[in-house]
Each structure stands twice: as C-alpha cells, then as structure tokens.
Short mmCIF file of C-alpha atoms in Angstrom, two decimals:
data_model
loop_
_atom_site.label_atom_id
_atom_site.label_comp_id
_atom_site.label_asym_id
_atom_site.label_seq_id
_atom_site.Cartn_x
_atom_site.Cartn_y
_atom_site.Cartn_z
CA MET R 1116 -20.10 -43.55 30.12
CA THR R 1117 -22.14 -46.18 30.23
CA HIS R 1118 -21.63 -49.27 27.86
CA THR R 1119 -24.51 -51.00 26.16
CA PRO R 1120 -23.51 -53.84 23.71
CA GLY R 1121 -24.87 -52.56 20.93
CA ASN R 1122 -25.75 -54.81 17.80
CA GLY R 1123 -23.04 -54.35 16.30
CA ARG R 1124 -20.50 -55.42 19.25
CA ALA R 1125 -22.86 -58.52 19.37
CA GLU R 1126 -22.36 -59.32 16.26
CA GLN R 1127 -18.35 -58.89 16.08
CA ALA R 1128 -18.56 -61.08 20.12
CA ALA R 1129 -20.14 -63.99 18.11
CA ARG R 1130 -17.45 -63.28 15.04
CA ILE R 1131 -15.10 -64.10 16.93
CA THR R 1132 -16.59 -66.77 19.42
CA ALA R 1133 -17.26 -68.27 16.06
CA LYS R 1134 -13.78 -68.63 14.82
CA PRO R 1135 -12.21 -72.14 15.59
CA TRP R 1136 -10.16 -72.81 18.35
CA TYR R 1137 -6.92 -73.08 16.28
CA ARG R 1138 -7.01 -69.91 14.80
CA GLN R 1139 -7.22 -67.82 18.56
CA LEU R 1140 -4.22 -65.84 19.50
CA TYR R 1141 -2.72 -67.44 23.09
CA VAL R 1142 -3.36 -71.01 21.04
CA GLN R 1143 -1.16 -70.40 18.54
CA VAL R 1144 1.72 -68.49 20.66
CA LEU R 1145 1.47 -71.42 23.23
CA VAL R 1146 1.79 -73.97 20.30
CA ALA R 1147 5.09 -71.97 19.31
CA ILE R 1148 6.02 -71.55 22.85
CA VAL R 1149 6.30 -75.28 23.10
CA ILE R 1150 7.63 -75.35 19.74
CA GLY R 1151 10.60 -73.23 20.63
CA ILE R 1152 11.13 -74.98 23.59
CA VAL R 1153 11.69 -78.87 21.33
CA LEU R 1154 13.83 -76.80 18.93
CA GLY R 1155 15.77 -76.31 21.91
CA TRP R 1156 16.08 -79.24 23.45
CA ARG R 1157 16.56 -80.99 20.66
CA TRP R 1158 18.83 -78.80 18.20
CA PRO R 1159 20.50 -75.93 20.55
CA ASP R 1160 22.32 -74.62 18.13
CA LEU R 1161 19.55 -74.28 15.37
CA ALA R 1162 17.30 -72.95 18.34
CA THR R 1163 20.06 -70.21 19.34
CA ASP R 1164 20.09 -68.62 15.29
CA MET R 1165 16.94 -67.95 15.73
CA GLU R 1166 17.00 -65.55 17.89
CA PRO R 1167 16.66 -62.73 15.12
CA ILE R 1168 13.10 -63.89 15.16
CA GLY R 1169 12.10 -63.36 18.46
CA THR R 1170 13.99 -59.54 18.66
CA THR R 1171 12.81 -58.39 15.52
CA PHE R 1172 9.31 -59.19 16.38
CA ILE R 1173 9.79 -57.49 19.90
CA THR R 1174 11.52 -54.45 17.88
CA ALA R 1175 8.15 -54.22 15.65
CA MET R 1176 6.52 -53.70 19.05
CA LYS R 1177 8.54 -51.02 20.17
CA MET R 1178 8.31 -49.31 17.53
CA LEU R 1179 4.51 -48.52 17.90
CA ILE R 1180 4.60 -48.51 21.81
CA GLY R 1181 5.71 -44.90 21.75
CA PRO R 1182 2.77 -44.06 18.73
CA ILE R 1183 0.31 -45.85 21.21
CA VAL R 1184 0.74 -44.32 24.37
CA PHE R 1185 1.34 -40.74 23.20
CA LEU R 1186 -2.20 -40.79 21.13
CA THR R 1187 -4.11 -42.76 23.55
CA ILE R 1188 -3.06 -39.75 26.36
CA ILE R 1189 -3.35 -37.11 24.18
CA GLY R 1190 -6.77 -38.84 23.09
CA GLY R 1191 -7.82 -39.11 26.82
CA ILE R 1192 -7.15 -35.95 28.03
CA ALA R 1193 -9.34 -34.52 25.08
CA GLY R 1194 -12.36 -36.55 26.17
CA VAL R 1195 -12.19 -34.89 29.24
CA ALA R 1196 -14.81 -31.92 30.28
CA ASP R 1197 -13.29 -30.75 33.60
CA LEU R 1198 -9.22 -31.23 33.11
CA LYS R 1199 -9.48 -31.28 36.98
CA LYS R 1200 -10.05 -34.88 36.20
CA VAL R 1201 -7.03 -35.56 34.36
CA GLY R 1202 -4.72 -34.29 37.47
CA ARG R 1203 -7.31 -36.07 40.32
CA THR R 1204 -6.58 -39.07 37.97
CA GLY R 1205 -2.89 -39.03 37.79
CA ILE R 1206 -2.16 -38.27 41.60
CA LYS R 1207 -4.40 -41.15 42.83
CA ALA R 1208 -2.71 -43.10 39.86
CA LEU R 1209 0.87 -41.62 41.10
CA THR R 1210 -0.29 -42.63 45.09
CA TYR R 1211 -1.30 -46.35 44.48
CA PHE R 1212 1.76 -46.87 42.09
CA GLN R 1213 3.97 -46.27 45.03
CA ALA R 1214 1.89 -47.50 47.51
CA GLY R 1215 1.62 -50.82 45.25
CA THR R 1216 5.32 -50.82 44.91
CA ILE R 1217 6.14 -50.38 49.03
CA VAL R 1218 4.46 -53.65 49.87
CA ALA R 1219 5.89 -55.22 46.58
CA LEU R 1220 9.29 -54.60 48.45
CA LEU R 1221 8.82 -55.61 51.47
CA THR R 1222 7.40 -58.44 50.35
CA GLY R 1223 10.42 -59.33 48.55
CA LEU R 1224 12.61 -58.26 51.96
CA VAL R 1225 10.32 -60.93 53.76
CA ALA R 1226 10.94 -63.71 51.95
CA ILE R 1227 14.75 -62.79 51.30
CA ASN R 1228 14.67 -62.66 55.47
CA VAL R 1229 12.95 -65.66 55.93
CA PHE R 1230 14.68 -68.30 53.89
CA ARG R 1231 18.57 -66.17 53.75
CA LEU R 1232 19.22 -68.29 50.43
CA GLY R 1233 22.69 -66.14 50.61
CA ASP R 1234 24.04 -67.62 53.22
CA GLY R 1235 26.63 -69.90 53.17
CA VAL R 1236 27.87 -68.91 50.21
CA HIS R 1237 30.85 -66.42 51.63
CA ALA R 1238 31.51 -64.55 47.53
CA ASP R 1239 34.66 -62.65 48.34
CA PRO R 1240 33.84 -59.43 46.56
CA SER R 1241 37.16 -58.34 45.59
CA THR R 1242 37.34 -61.60 43.35
CA LEU R 1243 34.04 -60.64 41.90
CA ARG R 1244 34.88 -59.23 37.58
CA THR R 1245 32.55 -58.24 35.57
CA SER R 1246 31.88 -58.66 31.86
CA GLY R 1247 30.34 -58.29 28.99
CA ASP R 1248 26.70 -56.81 29.38
CA ALA R 1249 26.91 -57.16 32.69
CA SER R 1250 30.20 -54.66 32.86
CA GLN R 1251 27.77 -52.39 30.86
CA TYR R 1252 25.04 -52.39 32.92
CA VAL R 1253 27.12 -52.11 36.31
CA GLU R 1254 28.81 -48.95 34.90
CA GLN R 1255 25.78 -47.26 33.44
CA GLY R 1256 24.20 -48.01 36.55
CA GLU R 1257 27.38 -46.30 38.94
CA HIS R 1258 26.48 -43.76 37.19
CA GLN R 1259 22.98 -43.70 37.63
CA HIS R 1260 21.84 -41.24 40.40
CA TRP R 1261 18.50 -41.81 42.43
CA TRP R 1262 16.83 -38.82 40.90
CA GLU R 1263 17.84 -38.56 37.32
CA PHE R 1264 14.69 -40.55 36.43
CA LEU R 1265 12.81 -37.04 37.18
CA THR R 1266 15.04 -35.22 35.53
CA ASN R 1267 15.25 -37.75 32.67
CA ILE R 1268 10.88 -37.07 31.99
CA VAL R 1269 11.60 -33.84 30.06
CA PRO R 1270 13.42 -34.25 27.41
CA ASN R 1271 15.77 -32.94 24.67
CA SER R 1272 14.06 -32.85 21.60
CA PHE R 1273 10.34 -33.63 20.73
CA PHE R 1274 11.22 -36.43 18.11
CA GLY R 1275 13.94 -38.25 20.58
CA PRO R 1276 11.47 -40.19 23.60
CA PHE R 1277 10.12 -42.14 19.84
CA VAL R 1278 13.18 -42.47 18.81
CA GLU R 1279 15.12 -43.86 21.75
CA GLY R 1280 12.05 -45.35 23.27
CA ASN R 1281 12.02 -43.53 26.43
CA ILE R 1282 8.16 -44.14 27.26
CA LEU R 1283 7.98 -42.09 30.18
CA GLN R 1284 9.10 -39.23 28.71
CA VAL R 1285 6.56 -40.08 25.63
CA ILE R 1286 4.19 -39.68 28.58
CA PHE R 1287 5.32 -36.01 29.59
CA LEU R 1288 4.98 -34.80 25.84
CA ALA R 1289 1.53 -36.39 25.71
CA VAL R 1290 0.00 -34.84 28.71
CA VAL R 1291 1.81 -31.34 27.92
CA PHE R 1292 0.64 -31.38 24.61
CA GLY R 1293 -3.18 -33.12 25.34
CA ILE R 1294 -3.90 -30.52 28.01
CA ALA R 1295 -2.46 -27.61 25.70
CA ILE R 1296 -4.90 -29.03 23.08
CA LYS R 1297 -7.62 -28.61 25.44
CA MET R 1298 -6.73 -25.80 26.43
CA VAL R 1299 -7.03 -24.08 23.46
CA GLY R 1300 -10.89 -25.31 22.80
CA LYS R 1301 -12.51 -24.84 19.26
CA PRO R 1302 -8.55 -24.26 17.18
CA GLY R 1303 -7.69 -27.47 19.13
CA GLU R 1304 -10.81 -29.97 17.70
CA PRO R 1305 -8.49 -30.26 14.08
CA ILE R 1306 -5.66 -31.88 15.76
CA ILE R 1307 -8.30 -33.91 18.10
CA ALA R 1308 -9.59 -35.21 14.76
CA ALA R 1309 -6.54 -35.67 13.16
CA VAL R 1310 -5.24 -37.96 16.29
CA GLY R 1311 -8.23 -39.95 16.30
CA ARG R 1312 -7.36 -40.73 12.45
CA LEU R 1313 -4.13 -40.86 13.41
CA THR R 1314 -4.59 -43.69 16.11
CA GLU R 1315 -6.92 -45.87 14.14
CA VAL R 1316 -4.45 -46.20 11.59
CA VAL R 1317 -1.75 -46.68 14.02
CA PHE R 1318 -3.60 -49.72 15.82
CA LYS R 1319 -4.38 -51.32 12.08
CA VAL R 1320 -1.15 -51.50 11.96
CA LEU R 1321 -0.67 -53.10 15.04
CA SER R 1322 -2.75 -55.19 14.37
CA PHE R 1323 -0.22 -56.46 11.33
CA VAL R 1324 2.26 -56.67 13.47
CA MET R 1325 -0.02 -58.97 16.05
CA LYS R 1326 -0.39 -61.36 13.68
CA ALA R 1327 4.09 -62.73 14.28
CA ALA R 1328 3.32 -62.66 17.91
CA PRO R 1329 3.50 -66.24 17.49
CA LEU R 1330 6.67 -66.29 15.13
CA GLY R 1331 7.54 -64.08 17.91
CA ALA R 1332 7.29 -66.16 20.70
CA PHE R 1333 8.81 -69.58 19.19
CA GLY R 1334 12.06 -67.48 18.46
CA ALA R 1335 12.35 -66.06 21.47
CA MET R 1336 11.58 -69.21 23.44
CA SER R 1337 13.86 -71.23 20.88
CA TYR R 1338 17.05 -69.17 21.56
CA ALA R 1339 16.66 -68.93 25.49
CA ILE R 1340 16.38 -73.12 25.79
CA GLY R 1341 18.92 -73.38 22.88
CA LYS R 1342 21.12 -70.81 24.67
CA PHE R 1343 21.00 -71.85 28.26
CA GLY R 1344 19.20 -75.32 28.19
CA LEU R 1345 15.92 -77.60 28.55
CA SER R 1346 17.27 -77.93 32.28
CA THR R 1347 16.49 -74.03 33.28
CA LEU R 1348 12.39 -74.97 32.91
CA THR R 1349 12.57 -77.26 35.64
CA SER R 1350 16.23 -76.75 37.95
CA LEU R 1351 16.44 -72.70 37.77
CA GLY R 1352 18.29 -72.37 41.30
CA SER R 1353 16.89 -71.87 44.61
CA LEU R 1354 16.69 -68.00 44.31
CA ILE R 1355 14.47 -68.49 41.72
CA VAL R 1356 12.45 -70.54 42.47
CA LEU R 1357 11.91 -67.63 46.05
CA PHE R 1358 10.94 -65.30 43.36
CA TYR R 1359 8.38 -66.82 41.50
CA VAL R 1360 6.68 -68.53 44.67
CA THR R 1361 6.72 -64.85 46.21
CA SER R 1362 5.90 -63.03 42.95
CA ALA R 1363 2.60 -65.72 42.74
CA LEU R 1364 1.84 -65.11 46.58
CA PHE R 1365 2.07 -61.02 45.75
CA VAL R 1366 -0.36 -61.40 42.92
CA VAL R 1367 -2.86 -63.75 44.42
CA VAL R 1368 -2.55 -62.49 47.52
CA VAL R 1369 -2.17 -58.60 47.52
CA LEU R 1370 -2.92 -57.49 44.15
CA GLY R 1371 -5.99 -60.49 44.49
CA GLY R 1372 -6.92 -58.90 47.61
CA VAL R 1373 -7.22 -55.02 46.86
CA LEU R 1374 -9.19 -56.49 43.60
CA ALA R 1375 -11.72 -58.13 45.67
CA LEU R 1376 -12.04 -55.50 48.66
CA TYR R 1377 -12.33 -52.11 46.90
CA VAL R 1378 -13.60 -53.26 43.39
CA ARG R 1379 -15.14 -56.42 44.24
CA LEU R 1380 -13.83 -58.67 40.96
CA ASN R 1381 -12.07 -62.00 41.12
CA ILE R 1382 -8.51 -62.13 40.56
CA PHE R 1383 -8.71 -65.59 39.17
CA GLN R 1384 -11.47 -64.66 36.91
CA LEU R 1385 -9.37 -61.58 35.37
CA PHE R 1386 -5.92 -64.02 34.53
CA ARG R 1387 -8.71 -66.01 32.41
CA TYR R 1388 -9.10 -62.70 30.73
CA PHE R 1389 -5.88 -61.56 29.66
CA LYS R 1390 -4.84 -65.31 29.19
CA GLU R 1391 -3.74 -64.06 25.51
CA GLU R 1392 -1.59 -61.55 27.01
CA PHE R 1393 -0.17 -64.15 29.72
CA TRP R 1394 0.70 -66.17 26.92
CA LEU R 1395 2.04 -63.35 25.00
CA ILE R 1396 4.87 -62.21 27.59
CA LEU R 1397 5.49 -65.63 28.89
CA GLY R 1398 7.02 -65.93 25.29
CA THR R 1399 8.58 -62.85 24.61
CA SER R 1400 9.86 -61.74 28.05
CA THR R 1401 8.24 -58.44 28.15
CA ALA R 1402 5.22 -56.92 28.77
CA GLU R 1403 5.63 -54.19 26.23
CA PRO R 1404 3.86 -56.43 23.62
CA ALA R 1405 0.88 -57.03 25.64
CA LEU R 1406 0.01 -53.08 26.50
CA PRO R 1407 -1.87 -51.96 23.37
CA GLY R 1408 -4.62 -55.27 24.73
CA LEU R 1409 -4.45 -54.14 28.50
CA MET R 1410 -6.06 -50.71 27.19
CA ARG R 1411 -8.30 -52.49 25.02
CA LYS R 1412 -9.91 -54.94 27.10
CA LEU R 1413 -9.78 -52.97 30.39
CA HIS R 1414 -12.07 -50.28 28.10
CA PHE R 1415 -14.23 -53.30 27.07
CA MET R 1416 -14.95 -54.12 31.16
CA GLY R 1417 -16.06 -50.69 31.72
CA ALA R 1418 -13.84 -48.76 32.58
CA GLU R 1419 -12.93 -45.30 30.70
CA ARG R 1420 -11.33 -44.31 27.97
CA SER R 1421 -9.50 -41.26 29.64
CA THR R 1422 -8.52 -43.44 32.88
CA VAL R 1423 -7.11 -46.64 31.13
CA GLY R 1424 -4.98 -44.47 28.29
CA LEU R 1425 -3.21 -42.28 31.77
CA VAL R 1426 -2.73 -44.56 33.76
CA VAL R 1427 -1.87 -48.04 32.22
CA PRO R 1428 1.11 -46.00 30.00
CA THR R 1429 1.73 -44.68 33.33
CA GLY R 1430 2.21 -47.29 35.20
CA TYR R 1431 4.65 -49.32 32.63
CA SER R 1432 7.01 -46.71 34.19
CA PHE R 1433 6.15 -45.96 37.94
CA ASN R 1434 4.49 -49.45 38.15
CA LEU R 1435 6.38 -51.96 38.44
CA ASP R 1436 5.34 -54.68 40.93
CA GLY R 1437 7.88 -57.26 39.64
CA ALA R 1438 10.77 -55.57 38.90
CA ALA R 1439 10.13 -53.90 43.10
CA ILE R 1440 10.23 -57.63 44.31
CA TYR R 1441 13.00 -58.45 42.42
CA LEU R 1442 15.41 -55.40 43.20
CA SER R 1443 14.42 -56.47 47.52
CA LEU R 1444 15.34 -60.18 46.61
CA ALA R 1445 18.81 -59.93 44.47
CA THR R 1446 19.69 -57.06 46.85
CA LEU R 1447 19.41 -58.80 49.60
CA TYR R 1448 21.06 -61.99 48.52
CA ILE R 1449 23.56 -60.56 47.68
CA ALA R 1450 24.43 -59.01 50.77
CA GLN R 1451 23.78 -62.44 52.37
CA ALA R 1452 26.08 -63.76 49.49
CA THR R 1453 28.61 -61.36 50.64
CA ASP R 1454 28.10 -61.51 54.13
CA THR R 1455 26.97 -58.28 54.39
CA SER R 1456 25.98 -56.83 57.46
CA LEU R 1457 22.66 -54.96 57.01
CA SER R 1458 20.21 -54.14 60.17
CA ILE R 1459 16.69 -53.64 60.02
CA GLY R 1460 17.16 -50.01 59.57
CA GLN R 1461 19.65 -50.15 57.12
CA GLN R 1462 17.34 -52.62 55.01
CA LEU R 1463 14.49 -49.95 55.56
CA GLY R 1464 17.19 -47.36 54.22
CA LEU R 1465 18.08 -49.31 51.35
CA LEU R 1466 14.24 -49.20 50.28
CA ALA R 1467 13.76 -46.02 51.00
CA VAL R 1468 16.25 -45.37 47.86
CA MET R 1469 14.73 -48.40 45.77
CA LEU R 1470 11.69 -46.44 45.79
CA LEU R 1471 12.94 -44.19 43.35
CA THR R 1472 15.95 -46.47 41.34
CA SER R 1473 12.89 -48.94 40.60
CA LYS R 1474 11.39 -46.24 38.39
CA GLY R 1475 14.45 -46.38 35.92
CA ALA R 1476 13.50 -50.23 35.45
CA ALA R 1477 11.30 -50.01 32.44
CA GLY R 1478 12.24 -49.18 28.63
CA VAL R 1479 15.65 -50.24 28.95
CA ALA R 1480 17.56 -53.40 28.21
CA GLY R 1481 19.01 -54.66 31.67
CA GLY R 1482 16.58 -52.45 33.13
CA GLY R 1483 16.50 -54.42 35.89
CA PHE R 1484 20.58 -55.07 36.13
CA ILE R 1485 20.87 -50.90 35.82
CA ALA R 1486 18.59 -49.91 38.61
CA LEU R 1487 20.25 -52.55 41.09
CA THR R 1488 23.29 -51.50 40.61
CA ALA R 1489 22.02 -47.78 41.14
CA THR R 1490 20.81 -49.20 44.08
CA LEU R 1491 23.76 -50.57 45.59
CA SER R 1492 26.08 -47.57 44.02
CA THR R 1493 24.46 -45.06 46.12
CA VAL R 1494 23.91 -47.35 49.60
CA GLY R 1495 27.46 -48.04 49.44
CA SER R 1496 26.95 -50.95 52.04
CA VAL R 1497 26.33 -53.50 49.48
CA PRO R 1498 29.32 -54.13 46.72
CA ALA R 1499 28.27 -53.67 43.26
CA ALA R 1500 30.22 -56.61 41.61
CA GLY R 1501 28.04 -59.14 43.87
CA ILE R 1502 25.41 -59.03 40.96
CA MET R 1503 27.83 -61.05 38.96
CA LEU R 1504 26.57 -63.38 41.35
CA ILE R 1505 22.85 -63.49 39.77
CA PHE R 1506 24.01 -62.29 36.74
CA GLY R 1507 23.23 -65.40 34.77
CA ILE R 1508 20.01 -66.14 35.87
CA ASP R 1509 18.38 -62.68 35.41
CA LYS R 1510 16.87 -64.23 31.87
CA PHE R 1511 14.67 -66.50 33.99
CA MET R 1512 13.35 -64.08 36.34
CA SER R 1513 12.37 -61.60 33.06
CA GLU R 1514 9.36 -63.57 32.24
CA CYS R 1515 7.97 -63.42 36.05
CA ARG R 1516 8.61 -59.95 36.29
CA ALA R 1517 7.05 -59.07 33.33
CA LEU R 1518 3.98 -60.83 34.09
CA VAL R 1519 3.57 -59.12 37.81
CA ASN R 1520 4.31 -55.92 36.31
CA PHE R 1521 1.48 -56.53 33.72
CA PHE R 1522 -1.07 -57.57 36.19
CA GLY R 1523 0.12 -54.57 39.10
CA ASN R 1524 -1.23 -52.36 35.98
CA ALA R 1525 -4.17 -54.52 35.36
CA VAL R 1526 -5.02 -53.85 38.96
CA ALA R 1527 -4.15 -50.52 39.83
CA THR R 1528 -6.57 -49.17 36.23
CA LEU R 1529 -9.46 -51.08 37.74
CA VAL R 1530 -9.12 -49.78 41.12
CA VAL R 1531 -8.23 -45.98 39.91
CA ALA R 1532 -11.33 -46.42 37.93
CA ARG R 1533 -13.08 -47.06 40.51
CA TRP R 1534 -11.71 -44.76 42.69
CA GLU R 1535 -12.49 -41.82 39.98
CA ASN R 1536 -16.10 -43.61 39.73
CA GLY R 1537 -15.30 -44.59 36.32
CA LEU R 1538 -15.95 -47.89 36.30
CA ASP R 1539 -19.16 -49.76 34.98
CA LEU R 1540 -19.24 -52.71 37.94
CA GLU R 1541 -21.26 -54.48 36.53
CA ARG R 1542 -20.12 -54.51 32.99
CA ALA R 1543 -16.71 -56.03 34.38
CA ARG R 1544 -18.42 -58.33 36.21
CA ALA R 1545 -20.43 -59.63 33.13
CA VAL R 1546 -17.70 -59.05 30.90
CA LEU R 1547 -15.36 -61.35 33.81
CA ALA R 1548 -18.28 -63.87 33.81
CA GLY R 1549 -18.20 -64.51 30.04
CA GLN R 1550 -21.40 -62.81 30.06
CA ALA R 1551 -21.01 -59.99 27.80
CA GLY R 1552 -19.28 -61.57 24.47
CA GLU R 1553 -15.75 -62.54 24.11
CA PRO R 1554 -13.28 -59.29 23.93
CA PRO R 1555 -11.75 -58.51 20.73
CA LEU R 1556 -8.58 -60.01 20.33
CA THR R 1557 -5.43 -58.56 20.46
CA THR R 1558 -5.29 -59.09 16.54
CA GLU R 1559 -8.57 -56.78 15.76
CA ALA R 1560 -7.77 -53.30 16.09
CA GLU R 1561 -11.82 -52.05 16.35
CA ASP R 1562 -12.60 -52.31 19.98
CA ILE R 1563 -10.62 -49.02 19.89
CA ARG R 1564 -11.68 -45.72 18.66
CA PRO R 1565 -11.22 -42.13 18.08
CA VAL R 1566 -12.24 -39.60 20.91
CA ALA R 1567 -15.46 -37.51 19.63
CA VAL R 1568 -14.33 -34.31 17.81
CA ALA R 1569 -17.63 -32.83 19.61
CA PRO R 1570 -17.74 -30.60 22.43
CA ALA R 1571 -17.74 -33.30 25.70
CA PRO R 1572 -20.86 -32.54 27.28
CA GLN R 1573 -20.49 -30.87 30.78
CA THR R 1574 -19.69 -33.62 32.97
CA ALA R 1575 -17.30 -35.11 34.68
CA GLN R 1576 -17.79 -38.29 32.66
CA ALA R 1577 -15.68 -38.94 29.41
CA ALA R 1578 -17.30 -38.11 25.61
CA PRO R 1579 -18.04 -41.47 24.44
#
C-alpha cells in the first residue's frame, strides 16, 4: 500500500494547520485540565460534584469502542487478499506482546528489588481489612483463575460483549466474522460495503463525542484533585515516584530502543505526534478514548490499515506494558511490606503467573487490582489483603499505566507493520518530522475510510 498525499490530503492538512492554536484539541484539553486542578484546589466540594461530567464522557467513548474495534477488524481482514497474512500478522503481534510483557514485568521487578520501598513497613496481614471497592476487587480477583482470560474469549451471546464492553470478546467475534465474510467470496461483498458505510457513520458519531473531550478532562481532573487534594500532584509517595520513573525509563529506553533499532524511528518525535492523545489520556486516566486517534494516526503514518486494525485493538487487551510494570512493582512491594520473603525462583514464578493474569487488567473497572489479587491468590505466598496498603494511591498510578499502555501499543503496531513489510518508512519519517502535513485531528473522522468493495488484487498488500 502506498501513501501518496493527493490534493484532498494537502487541502485537509492546510486547513488543519490554518486553525488558530486555541481551536486545537490538545490545547483545549490542557486548558481544561488546568481549570480542573484550580477548581479542585480552591473549591474541593464543588469539584467533586464534577465527577459525572468526566464519567459521562468516558462512558460515551466506551460506547463506541466496541463498534469501532468490530468494524475496523472486519474491514481490515476483508481488505487482505491472503488470509494467511492475517494469521501471520496475528502470530507476530502476540509474540511481540508476550516479549514486551516479560520485559515490562522484569523492569518493575528489578526496580523494586533495587530500592526495596516496602522494607520497614512491617504490616501485619491479619490486621488488614478490605472494604468498599477494594473488598469487591479482592473478592472478584480471588475467584478469578489464571486461565479464565482464555476461556472468557468466547462470549455467551453475540451482543453480550458490546453490552458489557468486553473488548477481547469483540475482537474474537470480529476476527471470526471477518474471516467468514472473506471466505464466502462474492456473496460477502455487500456486507463489506455495509461495514464500510457503517464505519463512516460510527466515526462521525465519534467526531461528535470528541468535541466534549475538554469537558471530560475537566470533570475527571476536578474530581481527582477535589477528592484527594492538591498535594497529590507534588507528593504522591515514594512508590508512585518509583512507578513513574520506572515507566518513563521503560518507554524511553526499551520502547525507544526497539523503535530506533528496528523501525528506525525516533520515540521523542512519536511523543510529539501523539500529543493530543497524551493530554486526553492524562485528563481522563484511561487509554480507551485515545484508541480511535491512535489507529487513525498510525495509518496516516504509512502503516497498513489491515495491520493497524488488527494489532491495535488486540494490543489493548494483550499488550499492557504499564499494567505489567504496576503488577510486578505492587506485588513485590506488598511482599516486602508484609515481611514475606521471596527467593529469586519464587519471584520468577510470580512473573510466570503475571504473564497470564496481566491479560485480565483491561476493559474492566479496577482491572489492575483484580489482576493483582488474582496473582496473589494464585500464588498464595503473598497475602492478598496486602493490596489495602496501596489501594489509596492506585488512582494516581492509573494515568501512567494508561500512557505506557498507549505508547506500548503504538510502538508494537509499528514494529509488526515493519516486520510484515507493511510500513511506508519514508512516509513515517516525513510525518514525524512534520514534512507531510498535519495529521487529522481526533475530532475529524475523514482519515479512516471504508475498505474498498472491489476484489483485492492478488498481492500481500491491503486493498487501497
């Protein structure tokens, strides 16, 4: 697939560039975050009442994530001439995801073993009591087995995953339907056409919802500061600082190294390219609202639509580098704080369990805590009640987890695209250097188009 910007693309880029700075989405979101911080600092009672604004925006985004993932994967599979390419791409993506998760887990493990922040706490597990949301997460985690994320891939009904927001099950349905539509041949072409038209409609609805992104960021940040205090911005505790520093080093050194050595791209240019998504995630504490923008911008960079459509949604369930770092840090901190001695062999055994339980940390409220409790309950050597030691500060780790997950999936998609010879590297460099026009704003849906209905040419490339 070649990316030759035509007159329409150039006109769109010129139109976006000509917009005044105050109409840029990331500027509006940043201003909203600042206003939310001020409101939470000066009028905390009023700020906590802003919570419905943030939660409503996130709910509206989650409403669209399922249909977007479903339609995009079907369109991507339908646009590939050779179904073997779909399987090959999926296997390569899962291989990369597992390797990335192992490195992320080891990064957290090394950090907490070096600094040993839990030493000296001497918490007695018998005195720790779970209550409220924490009690619910512990109960759910204790009844969650390491293999459940595999068996839960198959939904009980077709519409269930969309109602429950189970993205992993949506991916399963989309892959099965996409392959089936492709294999029936000509009778499936009207369905592909309908998928394309419906994709346009869904992304137009998304453009409406994204106009409220500043309001969503304002509501979420107001509530966080009003509820937990302004001091949380400057003094979040040694464990939070370690988590942020470890995550930053992982993104810059590990992900940046992979991107530079294999893809030949610059991680800092990638940060600048995804600045709108960065501020959106920071304001809402979740990576889900940034998923459509990630897919659209990766395709704009020169990655094949079929690769983007398969790798990104799958990565949101399987490639959770931020959650992996959090799991290893939190587990070892609890072990140290409760004076639970773990040998190197036992710690490596914990990592093996986390490779599986970390896959359940996406798409559900309290997913990180549920995965953590499931890990502790499976191993049994670290008291599950110890999560109460970190429950109060978990909120201030969620933004970092989401950001690391987001950039991990951006890098993963570029790596798999390069691996599959589906990345226009020359265009990617030009886009990141700002020489190919500005990418479409996340409030505009014109960049993602439906897959062509005409039979795909007999090549390994996706249909244009």
